[in-house]
CSV table of N, CA and C and ligand atoms in Angstrom, one decimal:
chain,number,residue,atom,x,y,z
A,1085,MET,N,-13.1,-2.4,19.4
A,1085,MET,CA,-13.5,-1.9,18.1
A,1085,MET,C,-12.4,-1.5,16.7
A,1086,ALA,N,-13.5,-2.6,16.0
A,1086,ALA,CA,-11.6,-2.3,14.9
A,1086,ALA,C,-10.9,-1.3,14.1
A,1087,GLN,N,-10.0,-1.3,13.9
A,1087,GLN,CA,-9.1,-0.4,12.9
A,1087,GLN,C,-9.0,-0.2,12.0
A,1088,ARG,N,-9.1,0.7,11.1
A,1088,ARG,CA,-8.3,1.2,9.5
A,1088,ARG,C,-7.4,1.1,9.3
A,1089,THR,N,-7.2,0.6,8.0
A,1089,THR,CA,-5.7,0.7,8.0
A,1089,THR,C,-5.8,1.1,6.4
A,1090,PHE,N,-4.6,1.7,5.9
A,1090,PHE,CA,-4.9,1.8,4.3
A,1090,PHE,C,-3.4,1.1,3.8
A,1091,SER,N,-4.4,0.7,2.3
A,1091,SER,CA,-3.2,-0.3,1.9
A,1091,SER,C,-3.7,0.3,0.3
A,1092,ILE,N,-1.9,-0.3,-0.7
A,1092,ILE,CA,-2.2,-0.5,-1.4
A,1092,ILE,C,-1.7,-1.5,-2.5
A,1093,ILE,N,-2.3,-2.3,-3.4
A,1093,ILE,CA,-1.5,-2.8,-4.4
A,1093,ILE,C,-1.1,-2.4,-5.0
A,1094,LYS,N,0.4,-2.3,-5.5
A,1094,LYS,CA,1.2,-0.9,-6.1
A,1094,LYS,C,1.9,-2.8,-7.4
A,1095,PRO,N,1.6,-0.8,-8.9
A,1095,PRO,CA,2.0,-1.0,-9.7
A,1095,PRO,C,2.3,-2.2,-10.4
A,1096,ASP,N,3.5,-2.9,-9.7
A,1096,ASP,CA,4.0,-4.4,-10.4
A,1096,ASP,C,3.2,-5.5,-10.0
A,1097,ALA,N,2.6,-5.4,-8.7
A,1097,ALA,CA,2.0,-6.5,-8.3
A,1097,ALA,C,0.6,-6.5,-9.3
A,1098,VAL,N,0.2,-5.6,-9.5
A,1098,VAL,CA,-1.3,-5.3,-10.6
A,1098,VAL,C,-0.5,-5.8,-12.0
A,1099,ARG,N,0.4,-5.2,-12.8
A,1099,ARG,CA,1.0,-5.4,-14.3
A,1099,ARG,C,1.4,-7.1,-14.2
A,1100,LYS,N,1.4,-7.6,-13.2
A,1100,LYS,CA,2.1,-9.2,-13.2
A,1100,LYS,C,0.4,-9.9,-13.0
A,1101,GLY,N,-0.5,-9.6,-12.5
A,1101,GLY,CA,-1.9,-10.1,-12.1
A,1101,GLY,C,-1.7,-10.8,-11.1
A,1102,TYR,N,-1.4,-10.0,-9.4
A,1102,TYR,CA,-1.3,-10.5,-8.6
A,1102,TYR,C,-2.3,-9.8,-7.8
A,1103,THR,N,-3.5,-9.1,-8.5
A,1103,THR,CA,-4.0,-8.4,-7.5
A,1103,THR,C,-5.2,-9.3,-7.1
A,1104,GLY,N,-5.8,-10.6,-8.4
A,1104,GLY,CA,-6.5,-11.3,-6.9
A,1104,GLY,C,-6.2,-12.1,-5.8
A,1105,ALA,N,-4.6,-12.4,-6.1
A,1105,ALA,CA,-3.7,-13.6,-5.2
A,1105,ALA,C,-3.3,-12.7,-3.5
A,1106,ILE,N,-3.4,-11.1,-3.8
A,1106,ILE,CA,-2.9,-10.6,-2.9
A,1106,ILE,C,-4.2,-10.8,-2.4
A,1107,LEU,N,-5.3,-9.9,-2.5
A,1107,LEU,CA,-7.0,-10.0,-2.3
A,1107,LEU,C,-6.8,-11.1,-1.3
A,1108,ALA,N,-6.3,-12.1,-2.1
A,1108,ALA,CA,-7.4,-13.3,-1.2
A,1108,ALA,C,-6.3,-13.5,0.3
A,1109,GLU,N,-5.1,-13.6,0.7
A,1109,GLU,CA,-4.1,-13.6,1.5
A,1109,GLU,C,-5.2,-12.2,2.8
A,1110,ILE,N,-5.0,-11.0,2.1
A,1110,ILE,CA,-5.8,-10.8,2.9
A,1110,ILE,C,-7.0,-10.9,3.1
A,1111,ASP,N,-7.6,-11.1,2.5
A,1111,ASP,CA,-9.1,-11.9,3.0
A,1111,ASP,C,-8.7,-13.8,4.1
A,1112,LYS,N,-7.9,-13.8,3.6
A,1112,LYS,CA,-7.6,-15.3,4.9
A,1112,LYS,C,-7.0,-15.0,5.8
A,1113,ALA,N,-6.6,-13.7,5.6
A,1113,ALA,CA,-6.1,-13.1,7.0
A,1113,ALA,C,-6.8,-12.1,8.2
A,1114,GLY,N,-7.9,-11.7,7.6
A,1114,GLY,CA,-9.1,-11.7,8.5
A,1114,GLY,C,-9.6,-10.1,8.7
A,1115,PHE,N,-8.8,-9.5,7.1
A,1115,PHE,CA,-8.9,-7.9,6.7
A,1115,PHE,C,-10.7,-8.2,6.0
A,1116,LYS,N,-11.6,-7.4,6.8
A,1116,LYS,CA,-12.3,-6.5,6.2
A,1116,LYS,C,-12.1,-5.0,4.8
A,1117,ILE,N,-12.7,-5.7,3.6
A,1117,ILE,CA,-11.9,-4.7,2.8
A,1117,ILE,C,-13.5,-3.1,2.7
A,1118,ALA,N,-12.8,-2.3,3.5
A,1118,ALA,CA,-14.0,-1.5,4.0
A,1118,ALA,C,-14.3,-0.7,2.5
A,1119,ALA,N,-13.0,-0.3,1.7
A,1119,ALA,CA,-13.6,0.6,0.5
A,1119,ALA,C,-12.0,0.0,-0.8
A,1120,ILE,N,-12.7,0.1,-1.9
A,1120,ILE,CA,-11.4,-0.6,-3.0
A,1120,ILE,C,-11.7,-0.2,-4.2
A,1121,ARG,N,-10.4,0.3,-4.8
A,1121,ARG,CA,-10.8,1.0,-6.1
A,1121,ARG,C,-9.7,1.0,-6.6
A,1122,ARG,N,-9.9,0.0,-8.0
A,1122,ARG,CA,-8.5,-0.1,-9.3
A,1122,ARG,C,-9.0,1.6,-10.0
A,1123,GLN,N,-7.5,1.6,-10.1
A,1123,GLN,CA,-7.1,3.1,-11.1
A,1123,GLN,C,-6.0,3.3,-11.3
A,1124,SER,N,-5.4,4.3,-12.1
A,1124,SER,CA,-4.4,5.6,-12.0
A,1124,SER,C,-3.9,6.1,-11.9
A,1125,ILE,N,-2.8,6.3,-11.1
A,1125,ILE,CA,-2.7,7.5,-10.5
A,1125,ILE,C,-1.5,8.5,-11.4
A,1126,SER,N,-1.4,10.0,-10.9
A,1126,SER,CA,-0.5,11.1,-11.5
A,1126,SER,C,1.2,10.8,-10.5
A,1127,ASN,N,1.6,11.5,-11.4
A,1127,ASN,CA,3.7,11.0,-10.8
A,1127,ASN,C,3.3,12.5,-9.2
A,1128,GLU,N,2.2,13.7,-10.1
A,1128,GLU,CA,1.9,14.7,-8.8
A,1128,GLU,C,1.2,14.3,-7.3
A,1129,GLN,N,0.1,13.7,-7.7
A,1129,GLN,CA,-0.9,12.5,-6.6
A,1129,GLN,C,-0.1,11.5,-5.9
A,1130,ALA,N,1.3,11.5,-7.0
A,1130,ALA,CA,2.2,10.4,-5.7
A,1130,ALA,C,3.3,11.2,-4.9
A,1131,GLN,N,3.2,12.5,-5.7
A,1131,GLN,CA,4.0,13.2,-4.5
A,1131,GLN,C,3.4,13.9,-3.7
A,1132,GLY,N,2.7,13.5,-3.5
A,1132,GLY,CA,1.5,13.9,-2.3
A,1132,GLY,C,1.2,12.8,-1.5
A,1133,PHE,N,1.7,12.1,-1.2
A,1133,PHE,CA,0.6,10.9,-0.8
A,1133,PHE,C,1.8,10.6,-0.6
A,1134,TYR,N,3.3,10.6,-0.9
A,1134,TYR,CA,4.7,9.9,-0.9
A,1134,TYR,C,5.3,11.3,0.2
A,1135,ALA,N,4.9,12.3,0.4
A,1135,ALA,CA,5.5,14.1,0.5
A,1135,ALA,C,6.4,13.3,2.3
A,1136,VAL,N,6.1,12.9,2.7
A,1136,VAL,CA,7.2,12.6,3.7
A,1136,VAL,C,8.3,12.0,3.3
A,1137,HIS,N,8.9,11.3,2.2
A,1137,HIS,CA,9.7,10.9,1.8
A,1137,HIS,C,10.1,11.7,1.1
A,1138,LYS,N,9.8,13.4,0.4
A,1138,LYS,CA,10.2,14.4,-0.2
A,1138,LYS,C,11.6,14.5,-0.5
A,1139,GLU,N,12.7,14.2,1.0
A,1139,GLU,CA,14.5,13.8,0.5
A,1139,GLU,C,15.2,13.5,0.3
A,1140,ARG,N,14.3,12.3,0.3
A,1140,ARG,CA,14.9,11.1,0.0
A,1140,ARG,C,15.8,10.8,-1.1
A,1141,PRO,N,16.2,10.4,-1.4
A,1141,PRO,CA,17.1,9.8,-2.6
A,1141,PRO,C,16.2,9.0,-3.9
A,1142,PHE,N,15.8,8.3,-3.8
A,1142,PHE,CA,15.0,7.6,-3.8
A,1142,PHE,C,13.0,7.9,-5.0
A,1143,PHE,N,12.6,9.5,-4.5
A,1143,PHE,CA,11.6,9.9,-4.2
A,1143,PHE,C,11.3,10.0,-5.9
A,1144,GLN,N,11.9,10.8,-6.4
A,1144,GLN,CA,11.5,10.5,-7.6
A,1144,GLN,C,11.3,9.2,-8.7
A,1145,ASP,N,12.1,8.5,-8.1
A,1145,ASP,CA,11.7,7.0,-8.9
A,1145,ASP,C,10.4,6.3,-8.2
A,1146,LEU,N,10.3,6.7,-7.2
A,1146,LEU,CA,8.9,5.9,-6.2
A,1146,LEU,C,7.6,6.7,-7.3
A,1147,CYS,N,7.9,8.6,-7.0
A,1147,CYS,CA,6.8,8.3,-7.6
A,1147,CYS,C,6.6,7.9,-8.9
A,1148,ALA,N,7.5,7.8,-10.2
A,1148,ALA,CA,7.3,7.7,-11.6
A,1148,ALA,C,7.1,5.9,-10.8
A,1149,PHE,N,7.0,4.9,-10.5
A,1149,PHE,CA,6.9,4.0,-10.6
A,1149,PHE,C,5.6,3.9,-10.4
A,1150,MET,N,5.1,4.7,-9.5
A,1150,MET,CA,3.4,4.7,-8.5
A,1150,MET,C,3.0,5.1,-9.9
A,1151,SER,N,3.0,5.3,-10.6
A,1151,SER,CA,2.2,6.4,-11.6
A,1151,SER,C,2.4,6.0,-13.0
A,1152,SER,N,2.8,4.6,-13.1
A,1152,SER,CA,3.1,4.0,-14.3
A,1152,SER,C,2.5,3.1,-14.6
A,1153,GLY,N,1.0,2.9,-13.7
A,1153,GLY,CA,0.1,1.9,-14.2
A,1153,GLY,C,-0.5,1.7,-13.4
A,1154,PRO,N,-2.0,1.1,-12.8
A,1154,PRO,CA,-2.9,1.1,-12.7
A,1154,PRO,C,-2.8,0.1,-11.2
A,1155,LEU,N,-3.2,0.8,-9.9
A,1155,LEU,CA,-2.4,0.1,-9.2
A,1155,LEU,C,-4.5,-0.2,-7.9
A,1156,VAL,N,-4.5,-0.4,-6.7
A,1156,VAL,CA,-5.2,-1.0,-6.2
A,1156,VAL,C,-5.6,-0.3,-4.9
A,1157,LEU,N,-6.7,0.5,-4.7
A,1157,LEU,CA,-6.4,1.7,-3.5
A,1157,LEU,C,-7.8,0.9,-2.3
A,1158,MET,N,-6.8,0.0,-1.2
A,1158,MET,CA,-7.8,0.0,-0.6
A,1158,MET,C,-8.1,0.3,0.7
A,1159,VAL,N,-9.3,0.3,1.9
A,1159,VAL,CA,-9.1,0.4,3.1
A,1159,VAL,C,-9.8,-0.1,4.3
A,1160,LEU,N,-8.9,-0.8,4.9
A,1160,LEU,CA,-9.2,-2.4,5.3
A,1160,LEU,C,-9.3,-2.4,6.7
A,1161,GLU,N,-10.5,-3.0,7.3
A,1161,GLU,CA,-10.4,-3.5,8.9
A,1161,GLU,C,-10.8,-4.0,9.4
A,1162,LYS,N,-9.9,-4.2,10.8
A,1162,LYS,CA,-10.0,-4.9,11.7
A,1162,LYS,C,-8.9,-4.8,12.9
A,1163,ASP,N,-9.3,-5.7,13.5
A,1163,ASP,CA,-8.9,-5.8,15.2
A,1163,ASP,C,-6.6,-5.6,14.5
A,1164,ASN,N,-6.5,-4.4,14.9
A,1164,ASN,CA,-5.3,-4.5,14.9
A,1164,ASN,C,-4.4,-4.2,14.1
A,1165,ALA,N,-5.7,-3.9,12.7
A,1165,ALA,CA,-5.5,-3.7,11.1
A,1165,ALA,C,-3.9,-3.6,11.4
A,1166,ILE,N,-3.6,-2.2,11.6
A,1166,ILE,CA,-2.6,-1.3,11.3
A,1166,ILE,C,-1.0,-2.7,11.6
A,1167,ALA,N,-0.9,-3.0,12.7
A,1167,ALA,CA,1.0,-3.7,12.7
A,1167,ALA,C,0.3,-5.1,12.0
A,1168,ASP,N,-1.0,-5.6,11.9
A,1168,ASP,CA,-1.3,-6.1,11.5
A,1168,ASP,C,-1.1,-6.9,10.3
A,1169,LEU,N,-1.6,-6.0,9.1
A,1169,LEU,CA,-1.2,-5.6,7.9
A,1169,LEU,C,0.6,-5.4,7.7
A,1170,ARG,N,0.9,-4.7,8.7
A,1170,ARG,CA,2.5,-4.4,8.4
A,1170,ARG,C,3.2,-6.0,8.6
A,1171,LYS,N,2.7,-6.9,9.0
A,1171,LYS,CA,3.4,-8.0,9.6
A,1171,LYS,C,3.4,-9.0,8.2
A,1172,LEU,N,1.9,-9.0,7.5
A,1172,LEU,CA,1.4,-9.9,6.8
A,1172,LEU,C,2.2,-9.1,5.2
A,1173,MET,N,2.4,-8.1,5.4
A,1173,MET,CA,3.1,-7.7,4.3
A,1173,MET,C,4.8,-7.9,3.8
A,1174,GLY,N,5.6,-8.2,5.5
A,1174,GLY,CA,6.7,-8.7,5.2
A,1174,GLY,C,8.1,-7.4,5.3
A,1175,ALA,N,9.7,-7.9,5.4
A,1175,ALA,CA,9.9,-6.1,4.9
A,1175,ALA,C,10.6,-5.2,4.1
A,1176,THR,N,10.2,-4.5,4.2
A,1176,THR,CA,10.4,-3.9,2.6
A,1176,THR,C,11.2,-4.4,1.9
A,1177,ASN,N,12.2,-4.6,1.6
A,1177,ASN,CA,12.8,-5.1,0.8
A,1177,ASN,C,12.8,-6.8,0.7
A,1178,PRO,N,11.8,-7.3,0.2
A,1178,PRO,CA,11.8,-8.4,-0.2
A,1178,PRO,C,12.4,-9.3,0.1
A,1179,ALA,N,14.5,-9.3,-0.5
A,1179,ALA,CA,15.0,-9.9,0.2
A,1179,ALA,C,14.9,-10.3,1.5
A,1180,ASN,N,14.2,-9.5,2.4
A,1180,ASN,CA,14.8,-9.3,3.7
A,1180,ASN,C,13.6,-10.2,4.1
A,1181,ALA,N,12.1,-10.3,3.3
A,1181,ALA,CA,10.7,-10.5,3.7
A,1181,ALA,C,10.6,-11.9,4.5
A,1182,GLU,N,10.5,-12.3,5.7
A,1182,GLU,CA,9.6,-13.9,6.0
A,1182,GLU,C,9.0,-14.3,5.1
A,1183,GLU,N,9.3,-15.8,6.0
A,1183,GLU,CA,8.8,-16.5,4.4
A,1183,GLU,C,7.3,-16.8,4.7
A,1184,GLY,N,5.9,-16.8,3.5
A,1184,GLY,CA,4.6,-16.3,3.8
A,1184,GLY,C,4.2,-15.3,3.9
A,1185,THR,N,5.0,-13.8,3.7
A,1185,THR,CA,4.6,-12.4,3.5
A,1185,THR,C,4.7,-12.2,2.4
A,1186,ILE,N,2.9,-11.3,2.2
A,1186,ILE,CA,3.3,-11.1,0.4
A,1186,ILE,C,4.5,-10.2,0.3
A,1187,ARG,N,5.6,-9.6,0.7
A,1187,ARG,CA,6.4,-9.0,0.1
A,1187,ARG,C,7.5,-10.1,-1.0
A,1188,LYS,N,7.8,-11.4,0.5
A,1188,LYS,CA,8.1,-12.7,0.5
A,1188,LYS,C,7.7,-13.0,-1.9
A,1189,LYS,N,6.5,-13.1,-1.7
A,1189,LYS,CA,5.5,-14.6,-2.6
A,1189,LYS,C,6.1,-13.7,-3.6
A,1190,PHE,N,5.2,-12.2,-3.9
A,1190,PHE,CA,4.9,-11.2,-5.3
A,1190,PHE,C,5.8,-10.1,-5.1
A,1191,ALA,N,7.2,-10.0,-4.2
A,1191,ALA,CA,7.6,-8.1,-4.7
A,1191,ALA,C,8.4,-9.0,-4.9
A,1192,GLY,N,9.8,-7.5,-6.5
A,1192,GLY,CA,10.5,-7.9,-7.3
A,1192,GLY,C,11.6,-7.3,-6.8
A,1193,SER,N,11.4,-6.2,-6.5
A,1193,SER,CA,13.3,-5.3,-5.3
A,1193,SER,C,12.4,-4.3,-3.9
A,1194,ILE,N,13.3,-4.2,-3.8
A,1194,ILE,CA,13.2,-2.9,-2.9
A,1194,ILE,C,12.2,-1.7,-3.1
A,1195,GLN,N,11.7,-1.7,-4.5
A,1195,GLN,CA,10.9,-0.5,-4.5
A,1195,GLN,C,9.7,-0.7,-5.2
A,1196,GLU,N,9.7,-1.5,-6.2
A,1196,GLU,CA,8.9,-3.1,-6.9
A,1196,GLU,C,8.5,-4.2,-5.5
A,1197,ASN,N,8.0,-3.4,-4.8
A,1197,ASN,CA,7.6,-4.0,-3.7
A,1197,ASN,C,6.1,-4.3,-3.2
A,1198,ALA,N,5.7,-4.3,-4.4
A,1198,ALA,CA,4.2,-5.4,-4.2
A,1198,ALA,C,2.6,-4.5,-3.3
A,1199,ILE,N,3.0,-4.0,-1.7
A,1199,ILE,CA,2.1,-3.5,-1.3
A,1199,ILE,C,2.4,-2.2,-0.3
A,1200,HIS,N,2.1,-1.7,-0.3
A,1200,HIS,CA,1.6,-0.4,0.9
A,1200,HIS,C,1.1,-0.7,2.0
A,1201,GLY,N,1.4,-0.6,3.4
A,1201,GLY,CA,0.6,-0.4,4.7
A,1201,GLY,C,0.7,1.3,5.0
A,1202,SER,N,0.0,1.1,5.8
A,1202,SER,CA,-0.1,2.6,6.4
A,1202,SER,C,1.0,2.2,7.9
A,1203,ASP,N,2.3,2.9,8.7
A,1203,ASP,CA,3.5,2.1,9.9
A,1203,ASP,C,2.1,3.6,10.6
A,1204,ALA,N,1.2,4.3,11.1
A,1204,ALA,CA,0.3,4.1,12.2
A,1204,ALA,C,-0.3,4.8,12.1
A,1205,GLU,N,-1.2,5.2,13.3
A,1205,GLU,CA,-3.0,5.4,13.2
A,1205,GLU,C,-2.6,7.3,12.4
A,1206,GLU,N,-1.7,8.1,13.3
A,1206,GLU,CA,-1.7,8.7,12.1
A,1206,GLU,C,-1.7,8.5,10.2
A,1207,THR,N,-0.8,7.9,9.9
A,1207,THR,CA,-0.5,7.2,9.0
A,1207,THR,C,-1.2,7.5,8.3
A,1208,ALA,N,-2.3,6.5,9.0
A,1208,ALA,CA,-3.8,5.4,8.4
A,1208,ALA,C,-4.5,6.7,8.1
A,1209,ALA,N,-5.0,7.7,9.1
A,1209,ALA,CA,-6.0,8.7,8.9
A,1209,ALA,C,-5.4,9.4,8.0
A,1210,PHE,N,-4.2,9.9,7.5
A,1210,PHE,CA,-3.7,10.4,6.0
A,1210,PHE,C,-4.5,9.8,5.5
A,1211,GLU,N,-3.4,8.6,5.2
A,1211,GLU,CA,-3.7,8.6,4.1
A,1211,GLU,C,-4.9,8.0,3.5
A,1212,ILE,N,-5.9,7.8,4.4
A,1212,ILE,CA,-7.8,7.0,4.5
A,1212,ILE,C,-8.1,8.4,3.1
A,1213,GLY,N,-7.1,9.7,4.5
A,1213,GLY,CA,-8.8,10.7,3.6
A,1213,GLY,C,-7.9,11.5,2.4
A,1214,TYR,N,-6.5,10.7,2.4
A,1214,TYR,CA,-5.9,11.8,0.8
A,1214,TYR,C,-6.9,10.8,-0.7
A,1215,TRP,N,-7.1,10.4,-0.1
A,1215,TRP,CA,-7.3,9.1,-1.8
A,1215,TRP,C,-9.0,8.6,-1.2
A,1216,PHE,N,-9.9,8.3,-0.2
A,1216,PHE,CA,-11.0,8.1,-0.5
A,1216,PHE,C,-12.3,9.9,0.7
A,1217,ALA,N,-13.0,9.8,-0.4
A,1217,ALA,CA,-13.9,10.8,0.7
A,1217,ALA,C,-15.1,9.8,2.1
A,1218,GLY,N,-15.8,10.8,2.9
A,1218,GLY,CA,-16.7,9.7,3.9
A,1218,GLY,C,-16.5,9.1,3.1
A,1219,TYR,N,-17.8,9.3,2.2
A,1219,TYR,CA,-19.4,9.5,2.0
A,1219,TYR,C,-18.9,7.1,1.1
A,1220,GLU,N,-17.4,7.4,1.1
A,1220,GLU,CA,-17.4,6.3,0.4
A,1220,GLU,C,-17.0,4.8,1.6
A,1221,LEU,N,-17.2,5.6,2.9
A,1221,LEU,CA,-16.2,4.4,3.8
A,1221,LEU,C,-17.7,4.6,5.0
A,1222,ILE,N,-19.0,4.4,4.3
A,1222,ILE,CA,-20.2,4.5,5.4
A,1222,ILE,C,-20.4,3.0,5.7
B,1493,ATP,P1,4.9,1.5,2.4
B,1493,ATP,O1,5.6,3.2,2.8
B,1493,ATP,O2,5.0,1.7,0.3
B,1493,ATP,O3,4.5,0.7,3.0
B,1493,ATP,P2,7.7,0.7,3.6
B,1493,ATP,O4,6.8,1.8,4.6
B,1493,ATP,O5,8.2,-0.6,3.8
B,1493,ATP,O6,6.6,0.4,2.2
B,1493,ATP,P3,8.7,3.2,3.5
B,1493,ATP,O7,10.4,3.6,3.8
B,1493,ATP,O8,7.9,4.1,3.4
B,1493,ATP,O9,9.0,1.8,3.3
B,1493,ATP,O10,8.9,3.7,1.6
B,1493,ATP,C1,8.1,3.6,0.7
B,1493,ATP,C2,8.1,3.3,-0.4
B,1493,ATP,O11,9.4,3.1,-0.8
B,1493,ATP,C3,9.2,1.5,-0.2
B,1493,ATP,O12,7.4,1.0,0.0
B,1493,ATP,C4,9.3,1.2,-1.7
B,1493,ATP,O13,8.4,1.3,-2.3
B,1493,ATP,C5,10.6,2.5,-1.4
B,1493,ATP,N1,11.8,2.7,-1.5
B,1493,ATP,C6,12.0,2.5,0.2
B,1493,ATP,N2,13.5,2.3,0.4
B,1493,ATP,C7,13.7,2.8,-0.8
B,1493,ATP,C8,15.0,2.1,-1.0
B,1493,ATP,N3,16.5,2.3,-0.7
B,1493,ATP,N4,15.2,2.4,-3.1
B,1493,ATP,C9,14.1,2.6,-3.3
B,1493,ATP,N5,12.8,2.3,-3.0
B,1493,ATP,C10,12.7,2.9,-2.2
B,1494,MG,MG1,5.9,3.5,4.5
């Protein structure tokens, strides 16, 4: 059965006009878009989403960045979606990202790194439920 993961095209990539190009990469890799929404989020909403990182030194900066402009929230579906999206994204720091990955192509820095993807089944379930209601995923 297909697996679901949660992804964000982050504000840096939206600002630079990469939304369409990143969606094309996701499409080409065989993901189905189960839900998608472009919006801005508040600093408080970012803090709730990234609560697991609240003790990290970059937490405040990260939440300010994520609420700095429109982003694109998505639920993506395919077999092995969680691991396959992480692979397609590339390393957190684009300087270490493999050739051909989204972060290699579109990310500017370790913070402004173009895309988010859930890292495990439990985080995917939390993240999908944080941004989308059940009726949006029928
Ligand atoms: P994401 O969770 O966004 O998919 P990730 O799992 O590759 O990325 P995490 O360790 O979960 O990386 O960090 C979450 C986000 O916090 C990163 O994507 C990046 O935007 C930011 N971040 C991580 N490490 C740093 C750092 N050292 N300095 C600044 N920002 C950072
Ligand atoms: Mg992460």
